[in-house]
Amino acid sequence: LQAFSFKNLVQNIRDTLRELLSGVNIDSEVPDIFTNTSSITSLVLRDCGLRGEFPTGIFHLPMLQHLDMRGNHDLSGYLPKFHAKSQLKDLILAETNFHGMLPTSIGNLVHLNQLDISGCNFSGPLPGSIGNLTQLTLLRLDHNRFWGRIPSLVSLSKLTYLILSSNEFDGRNLSALLGKLPNLLYLDLKLNNLSCEIPSSIGNQTQLRELYLNYNNMVGEIPSSLANLTHLTDLILGFNEFTGRIPSLES
């Protein structure tokens, strides 16, 4: 799809457009005209060869619920100040060139089910307001340059996938994080700089299937409470500095 025809397509159907789902090669910038497409609820343009600066006005479309730009490696942009009336349920910008910090106003996206900004160029600390996203089931922030402590996520009781690997998080808040997410199935914290012990509270995550803590400079003994994780199929703890005996994981 050529850039000129893509812009014309959006122009011609702007007033009636509800959903635009595409996997074809567009090789174009995202037309600014999208910011005036107030009726659209789903904008899913995965792996389309989109490039240039993403119009921030799209984030503020009043009916938009699903925004997915995954795999457009040359598409850049940043996250604006989000409004409290946002209807967004899925925000997926993975494997793009979005950058900057996560704004405190991310906490206004109270309807969000999925937040996936993995493989981008985001940086800085995570705002505590991320704990307001109580409807989240998936949170992927891996392969960015976030740093500092992981804020409290204990209010995210619906979370099933938490992937924070390949950043620069430390372990100052790890004991408060682990053991308090009752529906968590998948936890990936590898390739950070946690530099702490595995808290025994990990044993409270009884639904956990996969746990990745490798490459973290973690210390101390491996807690025997891991034996409580009776559904666990993958446990990866390599490249740390653990001491003492390996506990029995029979249950």
Short mmCIF file of N, CA and C in Angstrom, two decimals, residues 116-214:
data_model
loop_
_atom_site.label_atom_id
_atom_site.label_comp_id
_atom_site.label_asym_id
_atom_site.label_seq_id
_atom_site.Cartn_x
_atom_site.Cartn_y
_atom_site.Cartn_z
N ASP A 116 1.96 -3.15 26.71
CA ASP A 116 3.15 -3.80 26.17
C ASP A 116 3.98 -2.76 25.43
N ILE A 117 5.07 -2.31 26.05
CA ILE A 117 5.99 -1.37 25.41
C ILE A 117 7.38 -1.98 25.38
N SER A 118 7.46 -3.28 25.22
CA SER A 118 8.73 -3.99 25.21
C SER A 118 9.53 -3.68 23.94
N GLY A 119 10.86 -3.73 24.07
CA GLY A 119 11.72 -3.54 22.92
C GLY A 119 11.68 -2.15 22.34
N CYS A 120 11.50 -1.14 23.19
CA CYS A 120 11.50 0.26 22.75
C CYS A 120 12.73 0.96 23.34
N ASN A 121 12.66 2.26 23.48
CA ASN A 121 13.77 3.03 24.05
C ASN A 121 13.31 3.89 25.23
N PHE A 122 12.36 3.37 25.99
CA PHE A 122 11.92 4.09 27.17
C PHE A 122 12.99 4.02 28.26
N SER A 123 12.98 4.99 29.15
CA SER A 123 14.00 5.06 30.20
C SER A 123 13.41 5.74 31.43
N GLY A 124 14.25 5.80 32.48
CA GLY A 124 13.84 6.47 33.70
C GLY A 124 13.16 5.54 34.68
N PRO A 125 12.75 6.07 35.84
CA PRO A 125 12.05 5.27 36.84
C PRO A 125 10.58 5.07 36.46
N LEU A 126 9.98 4.03 37.01
CA LEU A 126 8.55 3.80 36.79
C LEU A 126 7.74 4.63 37.77
N PRO A 127 6.70 5.31 37.31
CA PRO A 127 5.87 6.09 38.24
C PRO A 127 5.02 5.18 39.11
N GLY A 128 4.84 5.56 40.36
CA GLY A 128 4.01 4.78 41.26
C GLY A 128 2.57 4.65 40.80
N SER A 129 2.13 5.57 39.93
CA SER A 129 0.75 5.56 39.45
C SER A 129 0.43 4.34 38.60
N ILE A 130 1.45 3.58 38.21
CA ILE A 130 1.19 2.36 37.44
C ILE A 130 0.37 1.37 38.29
N GLY A 131 0.43 1.55 39.59
CA GLY A 131 -0.37 0.72 40.49
C GLY A 131 -1.86 1.01 40.41
N ASN A 132 -2.26 2.08 39.69
CA ASN A 132 -3.68 2.39 39.51
C ASN A 132 -4.34 1.54 38.44
N LEU A 133 -3.54 0.81 37.66
CA LEU A 133 -4.07 0.09 36.50
C LEU A 133 -4.59 -1.28 36.94
N THR A 134 -5.66 -1.26 37.70
CA THR A 134 -6.14 -2.46 38.38
C THR A 134 -6.77 -3.49 37.45
N GLN A 135 -7.01 -3.14 36.19
CA GLN A 135 -7.59 -4.09 35.24
C GLN A 135 -6.51 -4.81 34.42
N LEU A 136 -5.26 -4.49 34.64
CA LEU A 136 -4.18 -5.08 33.84
C LEU A 136 -4.11 -6.59 34.04
N THR A 137 -3.99 -7.31 32.91
CA THR A 137 -3.68 -8.74 32.95
C THR A 137 -2.28 -9.00 32.42
N LEU A 138 -1.77 -8.10 31.57
CA LEU A 138 -0.42 -8.24 31.01
C LEU A 138 0.32 -6.92 31.13
N LEU A 139 1.54 -6.98 31.67
CA LEU A 139 2.41 -5.81 31.77
C LEU A 139 3.78 -6.20 31.26
N ARG A 140 4.16 -5.68 30.09
CA ARG A 140 5.47 -5.97 29.47
C ARG A 140 6.23 -4.66 29.29
N LEU A 141 7.34 -4.56 30.03
CA LEU A 141 8.21 -3.40 29.93
C LEU A 141 9.64 -3.81 29.59
N ASP A 142 9.83 -5.04 29.17
CA ASP A 142 11.18 -5.58 28.98
C ASP A 142 11.91 -4.93 27.80
N HIS A 143 13.24 -5.04 27.87
CA HIS A 143 14.13 -4.53 26.82
C HIS A 143 13.94 -3.03 26.60
N ASN A 144 14.02 -2.30 27.70
CA ASN A 144 14.08 -0.84 27.68
C ASN A 144 15.25 -0.42 28.56
N ARG A 145 15.22 0.80 29.07
CA ARG A 145 16.28 1.29 29.97
C ARG A 145 15.68 1.89 31.23
N PHE A 146 14.65 1.23 31.75
CA PHE A 146 14.07 1.65 33.03
C PHE A 146 15.04 1.32 34.16
N TRP A 147 15.01 2.12 35.21
CA TRP A 147 15.93 1.89 36.33
C TRP A 147 15.23 2.23 37.64
N GLY A 148 15.90 1.87 38.75
CA GLY A 148 15.38 2.18 40.07
C GLY A 148 14.52 1.05 40.61
N ARG A 149 13.79 1.35 41.66
CA ARG A 149 12.97 0.33 42.31
C ARG A 149 11.69 0.09 41.51
N ILE A 150 11.19 -1.11 41.62
CA ILE A 150 9.90 -1.45 41.02
C ILE A 150 8.81 -0.97 41.96
N PRO A 151 7.91 -0.12 41.51
CA PRO A 151 6.87 0.40 42.42
C PRO A 151 5.91 -0.70 42.84
N SER A 152 5.14 -0.43 43.86
CA SER A 152 4.17 -1.40 44.36
C SER A 152 3.14 -1.73 43.28
N LEU A 153 2.94 -3.03 43.08
CA LEU A 153 1.96 -3.50 42.11
C LEU A 153 0.89 -4.36 42.78
N VAL A 154 0.79 -4.28 44.09
CA VAL A 154 -0.07 -5.19 44.83
C VAL A 154 -1.55 -5.00 44.49
N SER A 155 -1.91 -3.85 43.95
CA SER A 155 -3.31 -3.61 43.58
C SER A 155 -3.67 -4.25 42.24
N LEU A 156 -2.68 -4.77 41.53
CA LEU A 156 -2.93 -5.35 40.20
C LEU A 156 -3.28 -6.83 40.35
N SER A 157 -4.39 -7.09 40.99
CA SER A 157 -4.75 -8.46 41.37
C SER A 157 -5.11 -9.34 40.17
N LYS A 158 -5.38 -8.74 39.01
CA LYS A 158 -5.74 -9.52 37.82
C LYS A 158 -4.53 -9.86 36.95
N LEU A 159 -3.36 -9.37 37.35
CA LEU A 159 -2.17 -9.54 36.53
C LEU A 159 -1.78 -11.02 36.42
N THR A 160 -1.59 -11.48 35.17
CA THR A 160 -1.15 -12.87 34.94
C THR A 160 0.25 -12.92 34.34
N TYR A 161 0.63 -11.91 33.56
CA TYR A 161 1.96 -11.87 32.94
C TYR A 161 2.66 -10.57 33.35
N LEU A 162 3.83 -10.71 34.00
CA LEU A 162 4.64 -9.57 34.41
C LEU A 162 6.05 -9.79 33.89
N ILE A 163 6.45 -8.98 32.92
CA ILE A 163 7.73 -9.16 32.24
C ILE A 163 8.49 -7.84 32.30
N LEU A 164 9.53 -7.79 33.13
CA LEU A 164 10.33 -6.58 33.35
C LEU A 164 11.79 -6.80 33.02
N SER A 165 12.12 -7.84 32.29
CA SER A 165 13.51 -8.23 32.05
C SER A 165 14.25 -7.22 31.17
N SER A 166 15.59 -7.31 31.22
CA SER A 166 16.48 -6.49 30.39
C SER A 166 16.24 -5.00 30.60
N ASN A 167 16.29 -4.61 31.87
CA ASN A 167 16.27 -3.21 32.26
C ASN A 167 17.36 -3.01 33.31
N GLU A 168 17.22 -2.02 34.18
CA GLU A 168 18.20 -1.75 35.23
C GLU A 168 17.51 -1.59 36.58
N PHE A 169 16.48 -2.39 36.81
CA PHE A 169 15.77 -2.34 38.08
C PHE A 169 16.64 -2.90 39.20
N ASP A 170 16.47 -2.34 40.40
CA ASP A 170 17.14 -2.90 41.57
C ASP A 170 16.09 -3.64 42.41
N GLY A 171 16.56 -4.28 43.48
CA GLY A 171 15.68 -5.15 44.25
C GLY A 171 15.17 -4.58 45.53
N ARG A 172 15.17 -3.25 45.68
CA ARG A 172 14.79 -2.64 46.95
C ARG A 172 13.35 -2.91 47.35
N ASN A 173 12.48 -3.13 46.38
CA ASN A 173 11.06 -3.32 46.68
C ASN A 173 10.60 -4.74 46.35
N LEU A 174 11.55 -5.65 46.16
CA LEU A 174 11.19 -6.97 45.65
C LEU A 174 10.33 -7.75 46.63
N SER A 175 10.63 -7.66 47.91
CA SER A 175 9.86 -8.43 48.89
C SER A 175 8.41 -7.96 48.95
N ALA A 176 8.17 -6.67 48.69
CA ALA A 176 6.80 -6.16 48.68
C ALA A 176 6.06 -6.56 47.41
N LEU A 177 6.83 -6.80 46.34
CA LEU A 177 6.21 -7.16 45.06
C LEU A 177 5.83 -8.63 45.03
N LEU A 178 6.75 -9.49 45.41
CA LEU A 178 6.53 -10.93 45.28
C LEU A 178 5.61 -11.43 46.39
N GLY A 179 4.73 -12.34 46.03
CA GLY A 179 3.85 -12.94 47.01
C GLY A 179 2.50 -12.27 47.15
N LYS A 180 2.24 -11.22 46.35
CA LYS A 180 1.00 -10.48 46.54
C LYS A 180 0.24 -10.27 45.23
N LEU A 181 0.53 -11.12 44.24
CA LEU A 181 -0.18 -11.06 42.96
C LEU A 181 -0.82 -12.41 42.75
N PRO A 182 -2.06 -12.61 43.20
CA PRO A 182 -2.64 -13.94 43.35
C PRO A 182 -2.86 -14.70 42.06
N ASN A 183 -2.94 -14.01 40.91
CA ASN A 183 -3.22 -14.69 39.65
C ASN A 183 -2.02 -14.76 38.72
N LEU A 184 -0.84 -14.42 39.23
CA LEU A 184 0.35 -14.36 38.39
C LEU A 184 0.77 -15.75 37.92
N LEU A 185 0.93 -15.90 36.60
CA LEU A 185 1.35 -17.16 35.99
C LEU A 185 2.79 -17.10 35.49
N TYR A 186 3.24 -15.91 35.10
CA TYR A 186 4.53 -15.77 34.41
C TYR A 186 5.23 -14.54 34.97
N LEU A 187 6.43 -14.73 35.52
CA LEU A 187 7.20 -13.64 36.09
C LEU A 187 8.62 -13.68 35.54
N ASP A 188 9.01 -12.63 34.84
CA ASP A 188 10.34 -12.57 34.22
C ASP A 188 11.02 -11.28 34.67
N LEU A 189 12.06 -11.44 35.51
CA LEU A 189 12.85 -10.31 36.01
C LEU A 189 14.32 -10.44 35.63
N LYS A 190 14.64 -11.31 34.72
CA LYS A 190 16.05 -11.56 34.39
C LYS A 190 16.72 -10.32 33.80
N LEU A 191 18.07 -10.33 33.87
CA LEU A 191 18.88 -9.27 33.27
C LEU A 191 18.53 -7.89 33.79
N ASN A 192 18.45 -7.79 35.12
CA ASN A 192 18.37 -6.51 35.80
C ASN A 192 19.56 -6.44 36.76
N ASN A 193 19.43 -5.71 37.83
CA ASN A 193 20.49 -5.63 38.84
C ASN A 193 19.85 -5.66 40.22
N LEU A 194 19.10 -6.73 40.48
CA LEU A 194 18.33 -6.82 41.72
C LEU A 194 19.23 -6.85 42.95
N SER A 195 20.34 -7.59 42.89
CA SER A 195 21.36 -7.59 43.95
C SER A 195 20.78 -7.77 45.35
N CYS A 196 19.83 -8.69 45.49
CA CYS A 196 19.22 -8.94 46.78
C CYS A 196 18.93 -10.42 46.91
N GLU A 197 18.38 -10.83 48.04
CA GLU A 197 17.97 -12.21 48.22
C GLU A 197 16.60 -12.43 47.58
N ILE A 198 16.31 -13.68 47.26
CA ILE A 198 14.95 -14.02 46.84
C ILE A 198 14.09 -14.03 48.09
N PRO A 199 13.10 -13.18 48.20
CA PRO A 199 12.28 -13.16 49.42
C PRO A 199 11.47 -14.45 49.56
N SER A 200 11.32 -14.90 50.77
CA SER A 200 10.57 -16.14 51.01
C SER A 200 9.11 -16.00 50.60
N SER A 201 8.63 -14.77 50.48
CA SER A 201 7.24 -14.54 50.08
C SER A 201 6.95 -15.02 48.67
N ILE A 202 7.99 -15.34 47.90
CA ILE A 202 7.77 -15.89 46.57
C ILE A 202 6.91 -17.15 46.64
N GLY A 203 6.98 -17.85 47.75
CA GLY A 203 6.21 -19.08 47.92
C GLY A 203 4.71 -18.86 47.95
N ASN A 204 4.28 -17.60 48.08
CA ASN A 204 2.85 -17.30 48.08
C ASN A 204 2.26 -17.21 46.68
N GLN A 205 3.13 -17.17 45.65
CA GLN A 205 2.65 -17.08 44.27
C GLN A 205 2.31 -18.48 43.76
N THR A 206 1.31 -19.08 44.33
CA THR A 206 1.06 -20.51 44.12
C THR A 206 0.55 -20.85 42.73
N GLN A 207 0.15 -19.85 41.94
CA GLN A 207 -0.30 -20.12 40.57
C GLN A 207 0.82 -20.03 39.54
N LEU A 208 2.01 -19.65 39.99
CA LEU A 208 3.11 -19.36 39.08
C LEU A 208 3.53 -20.59 38.28
N ARG A 209 3.66 -20.39 36.95
CA ARG A 209 4.13 -21.45 36.04
C ARG A 209 5.59 -21.27 35.65
N GLU A 210 6.00 -20.02 35.44
CA GLU A 210 7.36 -19.75 34.97
C GLU A 210 7.97 -18.61 35.78
N LEU A 211 9.22 -18.81 36.21
CA LEU A 211 9.92 -17.81 37.02
C LEU A 211 11.35 -17.67 36.52
N TYR A 212 11.71 -16.45 36.11
CA TYR A 212 13.05 -16.18 35.57
C TYR A 212 13.70 -15.06 36.39
N LEU A 213 14.77 -15.42 37.10
CA LEU A 213 15.52 -14.46 37.92
C LEU A 213 17.00 -14.46 37.58
N ASN A 214 17.39 -15.04 36.47
CA ASN A 214 18.79 -15.18 36.11
C ASN A 214 19.42 -13.83 35.72
#
